[in-house]
Short mmCIF file of C-alpha atoms in Angstrom, two decimals:
data_model
loop_
_atom_site.label_atom_id
_atom_site.label_comp_id
_atom_site.label_asym_id
_atom_site.label_seq_id
_atom_site.Cartn_x
_atom_site.Cartn_y
_atom_site.Cartn_z
CA MET A 1 0.00 0.00 0.00
CA PHE A 2 1.39 3.36 -1.05
CA ALA A 3 0.20 5.39 1.95
CA ALA A 4 1.89 8.62 0.85
CA ARG A 5 0.49 8.49 -2.70
CA ARG A 6 -1.70 11.58 -2.38
CA LEU A 7 1.09 13.45 -0.62
CA VAL A 8 3.56 12.76 -3.44
CA LEU A 9 1.00 13.67 -6.10
CA ALA A 10 0.27 16.96 -4.35
CA HIS A 11 3.96 17.87 -4.35
CA PHE A 12 4.40 16.97 -8.00
CA TRP A 13 1.29 18.73 -9.29
CA VAL A 14 2.06 22.00 -7.50
CA ALA A 15 5.69 21.81 -8.64
CA PHE A 16 4.77 21.25 -12.28
CA ALA A 17 1.98 23.83 -12.28
CA ALA A 18 4.38 26.48 -10.95
CA PHE A 19 6.96 25.28 -13.48
CA ALA A 20 4.50 25.81 -16.35
CA VAL A 21 3.84 29.41 -15.31
CA ALA A 22 7.54 30.13 -14.79
CA ILE A 23 8.60 28.75 -18.17
CA VAL A 24 6.01 30.88 -19.99
CA LEU A 25 7.40 33.94 -18.19
CA GLY A 26 10.91 32.90 -19.19
CA GLU A 27 9.87 32.79 -22.85
CA TRP A 28 8.22 36.20 -22.51
CA GLN A 29 11.51 37.60 -21.23
CA MET A 30 13.31 36.25 -24.29
CA TYR A 31 10.69 37.62 -26.66
CA VAL A 32 10.62 41.19 -25.30
CA ARG A 33 14.43 41.36 -25.47
CA SER A 34 14.53 40.14 -29.06
CA PRO A 35 14.23 42.07 -32.33
CA LEU A 36 10.81 40.41 -32.72
CA SER A 37 9.30 42.79 -30.16
CA ALA A 38 9.30 46.49 -29.41
CA TRP A 39 11.01 47.50 -26.18
CA VAL A 40 9.00 46.63 -23.10
CA ASN A 41 7.16 49.78 -21.98
CA ASN A 42 8.16 49.41 -18.33
CA PRO A 43 11.50 47.62 -17.77
CA GLU A 44 10.44 46.93 -14.18
CA HIS A 45 7.90 44.42 -15.53
CA TYR A 46 10.81 42.49 -17.00
CA TYR A 47 12.51 42.27 -13.60
CA ARG A 48 9.28 41.17 -11.94
CA SER A 49 9.18 38.33 -14.44
CA VAL A 50 12.85 37.45 -13.90
CA THR A 51 12.32 37.36 -10.13
CA PHE A 52 9.26 35.11 -10.36
CA HIS A 53 10.85 32.83 -12.97
CA GLY A 54 14.05 32.44 -10.95
CA THR A 55 12.35 32.05 -7.58
CA VAL A 56 10.02 29.30 -8.82
CA MET A 57 12.74 27.47 -10.73
CA ALA A 58 15.38 27.76 -7.99
CA TYR A 59 13.28 27.22 -4.87
CA VAL A 60 9.75 25.96 -5.53
CA LEU A 61 10.17 23.41 -8.35
CA PRO A 62 13.27 21.54 -7.12
CA THR A 63 12.22 21.66 -3.47
CA LEU A 64 8.80 20.16 -4.15
CA VAL A 65 10.21 17.56 -6.56
CA ALA A 66 12.89 16.53 -4.05
CA MET A 67 10.34 16.34 -1.24
CA GLY A 68 7.76 14.40 -3.26
CA PHE A 69 10.35 12.03 -4.71
CA GLY A 70 11.85 11.63 -1.24
CA TYR A 71 8.55 10.60 0.31
CA ALA A 72 7.97 8.13 -2.54
CA ILE A 73 11.45 6.65 -2.09
CA THR A 74 10.91 6.29 1.65
CA GLU A 75 7.91 4.02 1.16
CA LEU A 76 9.01 2.22 -2.00
CA ALA A 77 12.62 1.56 -1.00
CA LEU A 78 12.13 0.91 2.73
CA LYS A 79 8.86 -0.98 2.08
CA ARG A 80 7.11 0.54 5.07
CA PRO A 81 4.56 3.35 5.54
CA LEU A 82 5.94 6.83 5.93
CA ILE A 83 6.40 7.85 9.56
CA GLY A 84 5.04 11.35 10.20
CA LEU A 85 2.53 11.61 7.38
CA ALA A 86 0.66 14.43 9.14
CA TRP A 87 3.91 16.35 9.61
CA ALA A 88 4.70 15.82 5.93
CA TRP A 89 1.39 17.42 4.96
CA GLY A 90 2.20 20.26 7.34
CA GLY A 91 5.52 20.82 5.59
CA PHE A 92 3.78 20.78 2.21
CA TRP A 93 1.28 23.43 3.26
CA LEU A 94 4.07 25.59 4.66
CA VAL A 95 5.74 25.47 1.26
CA ILE A 96 2.45 26.38 -0.42
CA ALA A 97 1.80 29.23 2.03
CA GLY A 98 5.32 30.55 1.54
CA THR A 99 5.02 30.37 -2.24
CA VAL A 100 1.73 32.29 -2.23
CA MET A 101 3.06 34.85 0.25
CA ALA A 102 6.16 35.49 -1.86
CA SER A 103 4.15 35.60 -5.10
CA VAL A 104 1.95 38.51 -4.03
CA PRO A 105 4.74 41.11 -3.68
CA MET A 106 6.48 39.73 -6.78
CA ALA A 107 3.30 40.26 -8.83
CA ALA A 108 2.82 43.74 -7.33
CA GLY A 109 6.36 44.82 -8.17
CA TRP A 110 7.45 45.02 -4.54
CA ALA A 111 10.06 42.26 -4.80
CA SER A 112 11.97 42.69 -8.07
CA VAL A 113 15.27 41.67 -6.47
CA LEU A 114 15.79 38.47 -8.50
CA TYR A 115 16.00 35.10 -6.74
CA THR A 116 19.48 36.00 -5.42
CA PHE A 117 18.01 38.93 -3.38
CA TYR A 118 20.78 41.39 -4.43
CA PRO A 119 21.18 43.60 -1.34
CA PRO A 120 21.23 46.56 -0.88
CA LEU A 121 18.02 46.15 -2.91
CA ILE A 122 15.30 45.41 -0.37
CA ALA A 123 11.95 43.83 -1.23
CA SER A 124 8.71 43.66 0.71
CA PRO A 125 9.09 41.64 3.94
CA LEU A 126 6.33 39.33 2.69
CA PHE A 127 8.70 38.10 -0.04
CA TYR A 128 11.40 37.11 2.44
CA ILE A 129 8.97 35.64 4.96
CA GLY A 130 7.49 33.54 2.14
CA ILE A 131 10.94 32.21 1.24
CA VAL A 132 11.58 31.38 4.90
CA LEU A 133 8.31 29.42 5.08
CA VAL A 134 9.33 27.41 2.01
CA VAL A 135 12.66 26.59 3.67
CA VAL A 136 11.03 25.68 7.00
CA GLY A 137 8.59 23.38 5.20
CA SER A 138 11.52 21.68 3.51
CA TRP A 139 13.31 21.28 6.86
CA ILE A 140 10.34 19.20 8.05
CA TRP A 141 11.02 16.92 5.08
CA VAL A 142 14.69 16.69 6.10
CA ALA A 143 13.73 15.68 9.63
CA LEU A 144 11.25 13.07 8.40
CA MET A 145 13.84 11.53 6.07
CA ALA A 146 16.26 11.15 9.00
CA ILE A 147 13.55 9.76 11.30
CA ASN A 148 12.35 7.21 8.76
CA LEU A 149 15.88 6.05 8.00
CA ARG A 150 16.67 5.67 11.69
CA ALA A 151 13.49 3.67 12.28
CA TRP A 152 14.30 1.36 9.37
CA LYS A 153 17.88 0.80 10.53
CA LYS A 154 16.61 -0.04 14.01
CA GLU A 155 14.35 -2.72 12.49
CA HIS A 156 17.08 -3.98 10.12
CA PRO A 157 20.34 -3.94 12.11
CA GLY A 158 23.42 -4.55 10.01
CA GLU A 159 21.57 -4.40 6.68
CA ALA A 160 22.58 -2.08 3.85
CA VAL A 161 20.41 0.99 3.45
CA PRO A 162 18.72 0.77 0.01
CA LEU A 163 20.67 2.90 -2.44
CA ALA A 164 17.71 5.12 -3.36
CA MET A 165 17.13 5.95 0.31
CA PHE A 166 20.84 6.51 0.86
CA GLY A 167 20.96 9.10 -1.92
CA ASN A 168 17.67 10.61 -0.76
CA VAL A 169 18.93 11.21 2.78
CA ALA A 170 22.26 12.52 1.47
CA GLY A 171 20.31 15.11 -0.52
CA ALA A 172 18.22 16.00 2.54
CA TYR A 173 21.29 16.56 4.71
CA LEU A 174 22.94 18.61 1.98
CA TRP A 175 19.88 20.83 1.70
CA ALA A 176 19.60 21.26 5.47
CA TRP A 177 23.14 22.64 5.64
CA THR A 178 23.27 24.64 2.43
CA SER A 179 20.00 26.44 3.18
CA VAL A 180 21.51 27.81 6.42
CA GLY A 181 23.44 30.48 4.50
CA ALA A 182 20.41 32.06 2.83
CA ALA A 183 18.36 31.64 6.04
CA VAL A 184 20.95 33.58 8.07
CA GLU A 185 21.18 36.24 5.37
CA ILE A 186 17.41 36.77 5.41
CA LEU A 187 16.76 36.51 9.15
CA VAL A 188 19.81 38.39 10.45
CA LEU A 189 20.67 40.89 7.72
CA ILE A 190 17.73 41.47 5.37
CA LEU A 191 14.51 41.15 7.37
CA PRO A 192 15.45 43.79 9.99
CA VAL A 193 15.88 46.24 7.10
CA ALA A 194 12.75 45.08 5.25
CA LEU A 195 10.68 45.48 8.42
CA GLY A 196 11.96 49.04 8.92
CA PHE A 197 14.18 48.48 11.96
CA LYS A 198 17.29 49.55 10.01
CA ASP A 199 18.04 51.73 7.02
CA THR A 200 21.41 50.22 6.08
CA ILE A 201 22.68 46.74 5.27
CA ASP A 202 26.08 45.09 5.03
CA ALA A 203 25.71 44.03 1.40
CA GLY A 204 29.15 42.37 1.26
CA LEU A 205 28.48 40.13 4.26
CA ALA A 206 25.02 39.31 2.90
CA ARG A 207 26.52 38.21 -0.41
CA VAL A 208 28.99 35.93 1.36
CA PHE A 209 26.18 34.28 3.31
CA PHE A 210 24.19 33.82 0.12
CA SER A 211 27.23 32.29 -1.62
CA TRP A 212 27.07 29.64 1.13
CA THR A 213 23.77 28.60 -0.47
CA LEU A 214 24.26 29.82 -4.03
CA HIS A 215 26.28 27.00 -5.54
CA ALA A 216 25.64 24.10 -3.17
CA ILE A 217 21.92 24.45 -3.92
CA VAL A 218 22.75 23.24 -7.44
CA TYR A 219 23.75 19.85 -5.99
CA PHE A 220 20.53 19.73 -3.98
CA TRP A 221 18.72 20.18 -7.31
CA LEU A 222 21.00 17.51 -8.76
CA MET A 223 20.37 14.83 -6.14
CA PRO A 224 16.99 13.61 -7.49
CA THR A 225 18.58 13.47 -10.94
CA TYR A 226 21.50 11.37 -9.70
CA ILE A 227 19.16 9.09 -7.76
CA ALA A 228 17.27 8.57 -11.02
CA PHE A 229 20.55 7.87 -12.87
CA TYR A 230 21.52 5.15 -10.43
CA THR A 231 18.21 3.60 -9.37
CA ILE A 232 15.79 4.11 -12.30
CA VAL A 233 17.78 4.17 -15.54
CA PRO A 234 19.45 0.70 -15.40
CA ARG A 235 16.20 -1.05 -14.48
CA ALA A 236 14.11 0.90 -17.00
CA ILE A 237 16.31 -0.07 -19.96
CA GLY A 238 16.61 -3.71 -18.89
CA GLY A 239 20.07 -3.66 -17.32
CA ARG A 240 21.86 -3.68 -14.00
CA LEU A 241 23.67 -1.03 -11.99
CA TYR A 242 27.40 -1.43 -12.57
CA SER A 243 28.41 -0.60 -8.98
CA ASP A 244 26.33 0.14 -5.90
CA THR A 245 29.51 1.15 -4.05
CA MET A 246 30.53 3.78 -6.58
CA ALA A 247 27.05 5.26 -6.39
CA ARG A 248 27.34 5.64 -2.63
CA VAL A 249 30.79 7.19 -2.98
CA ALA A 250 29.37 9.76 -5.41
CA PHE A 251 26.57 10.70 -2.99
CA VAL A 252 28.87 11.21 0.00
CA LEU A 253 31.41 13.13 -2.07
CA PHE A 254 28.68 15.58 -3.02
CA LEU A 255 28.09 16.11 0.70
CA VAL A 256 31.78 16.85 1.29
CA PHE A 257 32.72 18.86 -1.81
CA SER A 258 29.59 20.81 -2.74
CA MET A 259 29.43 23.15 0.28
CA PRO A 260 32.77 25.02 0.61
CA ILE A 261 32.86 26.38 -2.96
CA GLY A 262 30.38 29.26 -3.23
CA ILE A 263 32.87 32.14 -3.03
CA HIS A 264 33.87 31.40 -6.62
CA HIS A 265 30.71 33.36 -7.43
CA LEU A 266 32.31 36.40 -5.75
CA PHE A 267 35.48 36.64 -7.83
CA ALA A 268 34.55 40.22 -8.78
CA ASP A 269 33.68 41.23 -5.21
CA PRO A 270 36.53 43.19 -3.54
CA HIS A 271 35.49 42.45 0.04
CA VAL A 272 36.65 38.81 -0.12
CA GLY A 273 40.39 38.15 -0.15
CA ALA A 274 42.12 36.48 -3.10
CA GLY A 275 43.34 33.63 -0.88
CA PHE A 276 39.87 32.35 -0.08
CA LYS A 277 38.77 32.88 -3.68
CA PHE A 278 41.61 30.55 -4.70
CA VAL A 279 40.65 27.95 -2.08
CA HIS A 280 37.03 27.94 -3.25
CA ALA A 281 38.14 27.67 -6.87
CA MET A 282 40.19 24.58 -6.06
CA MET A 283 37.35 23.03 -4.05
CA THR A 284 35.00 23.72 -6.99
CA ALA A 285 37.24 21.62 -9.23
CA LEU A 286 36.85 18.68 -6.82
CA VAL A 287 33.08 18.58 -7.43
CA SER A 288 33.89 17.10 -10.83
CA VAL A 289 35.01 13.89 -9.09
CA PRO A 290 31.55 12.54 -8.13
CA THR A 291 30.21 13.70 -11.49
CA LEU A 292 32.90 11.81 -13.41
CA LEU A 293 32.30 8.74 -11.21
CA THR A 294 28.63 8.95 -12.09
CA VAL A 295 29.25 9.28 -15.82
CA PHE A 296 31.53 6.22 -15.75
CA THR A 297 29.14 4.14 -13.64
CA ILE A 298 26.03 4.94 -15.66
CA VAL A 299 27.77 4.39 -19.02
CA ALA A 300 28.97 1.03 -17.71
CA SER A 301 25.43 0.22 -16.55
CA VAL A 302 24.05 1.16 -19.96
CA GLU A 303 26.64 -1.11 -21.60
CA ILE A 304 25.48 -3.98 -19.39
CA ALA A 305 21.93 -3.43 -20.65
CA ALA A 306 23.12 -3.42 -24.25
CA ARG A 307 25.13 -6.62 -23.87
CA LEU A 308 22.18 -8.33 -22.21
CA ARG A 309 20.26 -7.41 -25.39
CA GLY A 310 22.93 -9.09 -27.53
CA GLY A 311 25.28 -6.17 -28.15
CA LYS A 312 28.78 -7.20 -29.30
CA GLY A 313 32.18 -5.65 -29.87
CA LEU A 314 34.10 -2.74 -28.44
CA PHE A 315 31.50 -0.19 -29.53
CA GLY A 316 28.99 -2.32 -31.40
CA TRP A 317 26.93 -2.69 -28.23
CA VAL A 318 25.82 0.94 -28.63
CA LYS A 319 23.52 -0.12 -31.51
CA ALA A 320 21.83 -2.66 -29.23
CA LEU A 321 20.67 -0.02 -26.76
CA PRO A 322 16.90 0.54 -26.54
CA TRP A 323 16.97 3.93 -28.27
CA ASP A 324 13.19 3.90 -28.59
CA HIS A 325 12.83 3.88 -24.79
CA PRO A 326 12.12 7.36 -23.34
CA VAL A 327 14.46 6.78 -20.38
CA MET A 328 17.33 5.90 -22.71
CA LEU A 329 16.76 9.11 -24.62
CA ALA A 330 16.48 11.18 -21.44
CA VAL A 331 19.71 9.97 -19.86
CA THR A 332 21.56 10.49 -23.15
CA PHE A 333 20.25 14.02 -23.52
CA SER A 334 21.00 14.72 -19.86
CA PHE A 335 24.62 13.59 -20.24
CA VAL A 336 25.11 15.66 -23.40
CA MET A 337 23.82 18.81 -21.70
CA LEU A 338 25.76 17.99 -18.52
CA GLY A 339 28.90 17.69 -20.65
CA PHE A 340 28.46 21.06 -22.33
CA GLY A 341 27.38 22.73 -19.10
CA GLY A 342 30.23 21.19 -17.12
CA ALA A 343 32.77 22.33 -19.70
CA GLY A 344 31.43 25.85 -19.31
CA GLY A 345 31.71 25.48 -15.55
CA ILE A 346 35.48 25.06 -15.89
CA ILE A 347 35.55 28.63 -17.24
CA ASN A 348 33.37 29.89 -14.39
CA MET A 349 35.56 28.36 -11.66
CA SER A 350 38.78 29.82 -13.04
CA TYR A 351 39.67 33.19 -11.49
CA GLN A 352 41.36 34.40 -14.69
CA LEU A 353 38.95 32.96 -17.29
CA ASN A 354 35.89 33.99 -15.30
CA GLU A 355 36.88 37.64 -15.79
CA THR A 356 36.10 37.32 -19.51
CA ILE A 357 32.54 36.07 -19.06
CA HIS A 358 31.53 37.46 -15.64
CA ASN A 359 27.93 38.70 -15.58
CA THR A 360 27.44 37.96 -19.28
CA GLN A 361 24.96 35.77 -21.13
CA TRP A 362 27.56 32.97 -20.87
CA VAL A 363 26.57 32.51 -17.22
CA THR A 364 22.90 32.29 -18.18
CA GLY A 365 23.69 29.65 -20.81
CA HIS A 366 25.79 27.57 -18.41
CA PHE A 367 23.16 27.73 -15.68
CA HIS A 368 20.28 26.74 -17.94
CA LEU A 369 22.19 23.84 -19.50
CA ILE A 370 22.92 22.35 -16.07
CA PHE A 371 19.61 22.98 -14.32
CA GLY A 372 17.04 23.41 -17.08
CA GLY A 373 18.79 20.83 -19.24
CA ALA A 374 20.58 18.01 -17.43
CA ILE A 375 18.56 18.19 -14.21
CA VAL A 376 14.98 19.01 -15.23
CA ILE A 377 14.90 16.43 -18.03
CA MET A 378 15.45 13.75 -15.38
CA TYR A 379 12.69 15.27 -13.24
CA PHE A 380 10.45 14.38 -16.19
CA VAL A 381 11.75 10.80 -16.02
CA VAL A 382 11.05 10.61 -12.28
CA ALA A 383 7.45 11.70 -12.83
CA TYR A 384 6.94 9.40 -15.82
CA ASP A 385 8.39 6.44 -13.93
CA LEU A 386 6.35 6.97 -10.76
CA TRP A 387 3.07 7.98 -12.38
CA PRO A 388 1.53 4.47 -12.65
CA GLN A 389 2.27 3.93 -8.96
CA LEU A 390 0.81 7.31 -8.00
CA THR A 391 -2.33 7.23 -10.14
CA GLY A 392 -2.93 3.58 -10.96
CA CYS A 393 -2.80 4.42 -14.65
CA ARG A 394 -1.55 2.15 -17.40
CA PRO A 395 2.05 2.61 -18.61
CA LEU A 396 2.42 6.01 -20.21
CA PRO A 397 2.55 6.14 -24.04
CA ALA A 398 6.14 6.02 -25.25
CA GLY A 399 5.57 8.05 -28.42
CA PRO A 400 4.42 11.30 -26.76
CA MET A 401 7.12 10.92 -24.09
CA ARG A 402 9.83 10.60 -26.73
CA LEU A 403 8.49 13.66 -28.55
CA GLN A 404 8.39 15.67 -25.34
CA LEU A 405 11.97 14.74 -24.43
CA TRP A 406 13.27 15.49 -27.93
CA LEU A 407 11.57 18.90 -27.86
CA TRP A 408 13.10 19.67 -24.47
CA PHE A 409 16.61 18.72 -25.62
CA VAL A 410 16.44 20.56 -28.95
CA GLY A 411 14.82 23.61 -27.37
CA MET A 412 17.41 23.79 -24.60
CA MET A 413 20.32 23.53 -27.04
CA ILE A 414 18.87 26.24 -29.30
CA LEU A 415 18.20 28.42 -26.25
CA THR A 416 21.60 28.16 -24.58
CA MET A 417 24.23 27.86 -27.30
CA PRO A 418 23.70 31.42 -28.59
CA TRP A 419 24.01 32.67 -25.01
CA HIS A 420 27.45 31.12 -24.75
CA LEU A 421 28.52 32.79 -27.99
CA VAL A 422 27.34 36.30 -27.14
CA GLY A 423 28.62 35.88 -23.59
CA ILE A 424 32.13 35.54 -24.99
CA LEU A 425 31.45 38.72 -26.99
CA GLY A 426 30.46 40.50 -23.77
CA MET A 427 26.64 40.72 -23.96
CA PRO A 428 25.44 41.39 -20.38
CA ARG A 429 22.74 39.26 -18.79
CA ARG A 430 19.55 40.46 -17.07
CA MET A 431 19.03 43.41 -19.41
CA ALA A 432 15.42 44.39 -20.14
CA TYR A 433 16.20 45.36 -23.72
CA PHE A 434 19.01 45.91 -26.22
CA ASP A 435 19.34 48.65 -28.85
CA TYR A 436 19.86 46.62 -31.99
CA ALA A 437 20.25 49.81 -34.00
CA ASP A 438 23.66 50.14 -32.39
CA PRO A 439 26.24 48.75 -34.86
CA THR A 440 28.00 47.00 -31.97
CA LEU A 441 24.90 44.95 -31.15
CA ARG A 442 23.33 44.58 -34.58
CA GLY A 443 25.34 41.48 -35.44
CA GLN A 444 24.22 39.77 -32.22
CA ALA A 445 20.49 40.28 -32.77
CA TRP A 446 20.04 36.90 -34.45
CA THR A 447 21.28 35.11 -31.33
CA VAL A 448 18.48 36.59 -29.20
CA THR A 449 15.93 35.61 -31.85
CA ALA A 450 17.34 32.07 -31.93
CA SER A 451 17.10 31.83 -28.13
CA THR A 452 13.51 33.04 -28.33
CA ILE A 453 12.73 30.21 -30.75
CA GLY A 454 14.44 27.73 -28.42
CA GLY A 455 12.38 29.03 -25.53
CA ALA A 456 9.17 28.58 -27.52
CA ILE A 457 10.08 24.95 -28.17
CA LEU A 458 10.66 24.49 -24.43
CA VAL A 459 7.22 25.90 -23.65
CA VAL A 460 5.63 23.40 -26.06
CA SER A 461 7.61 20.58 -24.44
CA ALA A 462 6.60 21.63 -20.93
CA LEU A 463 2.92 21.83 -21.83
CA LEU A 464 3.12 18.44 -23.55
CA PHE A 465 4.69 16.99 -20.39
CA ILE A 466 1.81 18.22 -18.25
CA TYR A 467 -0.72 17.00 -20.83
CA ILE A 468 0.80 13.49 -20.78
CA LEU A 469 0.56 13.33 -17.00
CA ALA A 470 -2.97 14.73 -16.88
CA ARG A 471 -4.29 12.36 -19.53
CA ALA A 472 -2.64 9.37 -17.85
CA THR A 473 -4.93 9.55 -14.85
CA ARG A 474 -7.79 8.14 -16.95
CA GLY A 475 -8.34 4.39 -17.23
CA ALA A 476 -6.98 2.99 -13.99
CA ALA A 477 -5.21 -0.37 -13.86
CA GLN A 478 -3.33 -2.26 -11.18
CA PRO A 479 0.34 -1.22 -11.51
CA GLU A 480 3.14 -3.73 -11.23
CA PRO A 481 5.14 -3.71 -7.99
CA TYR A 482 7.72 -0.93 -8.13
CA THR A 483 11.40 -1.83 -8.07
CA PHE A 484 14.66 0.08 -8.16
CA SER A 485 17.72 -0.95 -10.17
CA ALA A 486 19.58 -4.02 -8.94
CA PRO A 487 23.40 -4.06 -8.87
CA ALA A 488 25.23 -6.28 -11.32
CA HIS A 489 27.19 -7.88 -8.49
CA ALA A 490 26.05 -8.29 -4.91
CA SER A 491 28.68 -7.04 -2.48
CA ARG A 492 28.91 -6.03 1.15
CA VAL A 493 28.38 -2.33 1.73
CA PRO A 494 31.21 -0.81 3.80
CA ALA A 495 30.05 0.68 7.09
CA LEU A 496 31.30 4.14 6.08
CA LEU A 497 29.02 4.02 3.06
CA ASN A 498 25.98 2.92 5.04
CA GLY A 499 25.72 6.01 7.24
CA PHE A 500 26.42 9.72 7.24
CA GLY A 501 28.18 10.60 10.48
CA LEU A 502 31.69 11.03 9.03
CA TRP A 503 30.51 12.73 5.86
CA VAL A 504 28.22 15.24 7.55
CA GLY A 505 31.04 16.04 9.98
CA MET A 506 33.41 16.67 7.06
CA MET A 507 30.79 18.78 5.29
CA ILE A 508 30.35 21.02 8.33
CA ALA A 509 34.07 21.20 9.09
CA LEU A 510 35.05 22.19 5.53
CA THR A 511 32.32 24.81 5.44
CA VAL A 512 33.51 26.33 8.72
CA VAL A 513 37.12 26.37 7.49
CA ASN A 514 36.27 27.89 4.09
CA TYR A 515 33.70 30.40 5.32
CA GLY A 516 34.62 31.04 8.94
CA PHE A 517 37.38 33.60 8.42
CA PRO A 518 35.71 35.64 5.63
CA ILE A 519 32.46 35.85 7.61
CA ALA A 520 34.22 36.69 10.89
CA GLN A 521 36.39 39.31 9.20
CA LEU A 522 33.49 41.04 7.46
CA ALA A 523 31.30 40.89 10.56
CA SER A 524 34.04 42.56 12.65
CA LEU A 525 34.61 45.47 10.28
CA LYS A 526 32.93 48.76 11.12
CA GLU A 527 31.20 51.13 8.75
CA THR A 528 30.71 48.51 6.00
CA SER A 529 26.96 48.97 5.66
CA VAL A 530 25.37 50.93 2.83
CA PRO A 531 21.94 52.56 2.51
CA ALA A 532 19.15 50.16 1.65
CA ILE A 533 17.28 50.67 -1.63
CA ARG A 534 13.63 49.69 -1.36
CA VAL A 535 12.13 48.46 -4.62
CA GLY A 536 8.60 49.01 -5.90
CA GLY A 537 8.14 52.57 -4.70
CA ARG A 538 7.16 51.44 -1.20
#
């Protein structure tokens, strides 16, 4: 019995409904900046749209997907009802309340500060309180994941934690720690100003606290995708997972390496010393290790599936892969976009190379390839794979799913590749409009038009995704028992890879080492605050 079925469905439907609105706004932003449209009459409307689009995509969508997927994993992997179902619903409604509360000032133009907050810009306090409620609701999920894992381990002493649950709890712990930075920034530095108790804010210190969250949050978004790589893909295409151990190593390395790296986003900020910028740059390079482990393991798992289907030869097995299977397409597209996005990330993490593309459209292209491309396409797979269990529907039609995934991949490539090109040429990001009559910009106009076309394809893909899910609820049938991928070889799980004590300790210790001195130094300086700038004419 899937006791949390309605809970998971609620998380998914709200996530995907918000996603649909946000992606339409994203396309509108591309259109009004392109030569296809006259300049937007009020540029502030553009920044309202950017704030809503970014806030939904960065906070609401991935948080609800991670929570819903996490609750599903807890029951399906541990094979026991979810402990704390009432608390889980409470966390869900906190997220909903926070989303609604933050949406009102964004729609009214009182919170056009982008999803990164950008002090000394100060939005309506309702915006920040709404974000805090979303985070608190997600912390309830973190607590429930830990409680359920502990209860299972008490009932199964000495047994290996199922891999899906291991990755799920790793993602929960990562989110609990990475969200602390933004929470401190809001509660300690921003809200007192937003509520009128202060007229100045230490913008430099606020940016350092947000950098605590800014990059590690990407790996929180990534965790459901990596869980799907390891525990859904091999089974879906008829294969086996190459190595359960390597999967666990990848999950714990994300815990250790993904936190102490955020200052590489502050290379252009003078208030952080060059020494700590260098340390964060080096730590950023280490994040490639679990990613490369994952690429190797999943490619090996895919090869196993191909050889089980009769594939022969050094590379001949590639032809034997089930290319007509939507999951095979999705993981291939995800890896291609992850490859391009990761290559761009090497530029971003380099102190010298970053200077050439800082705050340009290159950054937008890199970000969308990683999140909108490699990550979100696997969110689609998670929903497609779980939908028969959640709704009792028959298996989803492969044809429409393939079309939807192809549209998403093609649209994302058309959207992002021009951004990389014009980023190298110096086109700034987050501009409400460009003057294409200027000879300097005239030659770049086609790139904005191309990105607008790519965005339109993405909108069609997103709407098709929601249509497939909505139509699938008709014609109920008894679904087959749900299973996760089985490893190719059974092996004993080392104790260090069956728990989180050491890894959480290392995560906290490295964060304190890499952030402790910059935060302490900035907090001790006097006269570093600047006047707050309240947006929206309040």
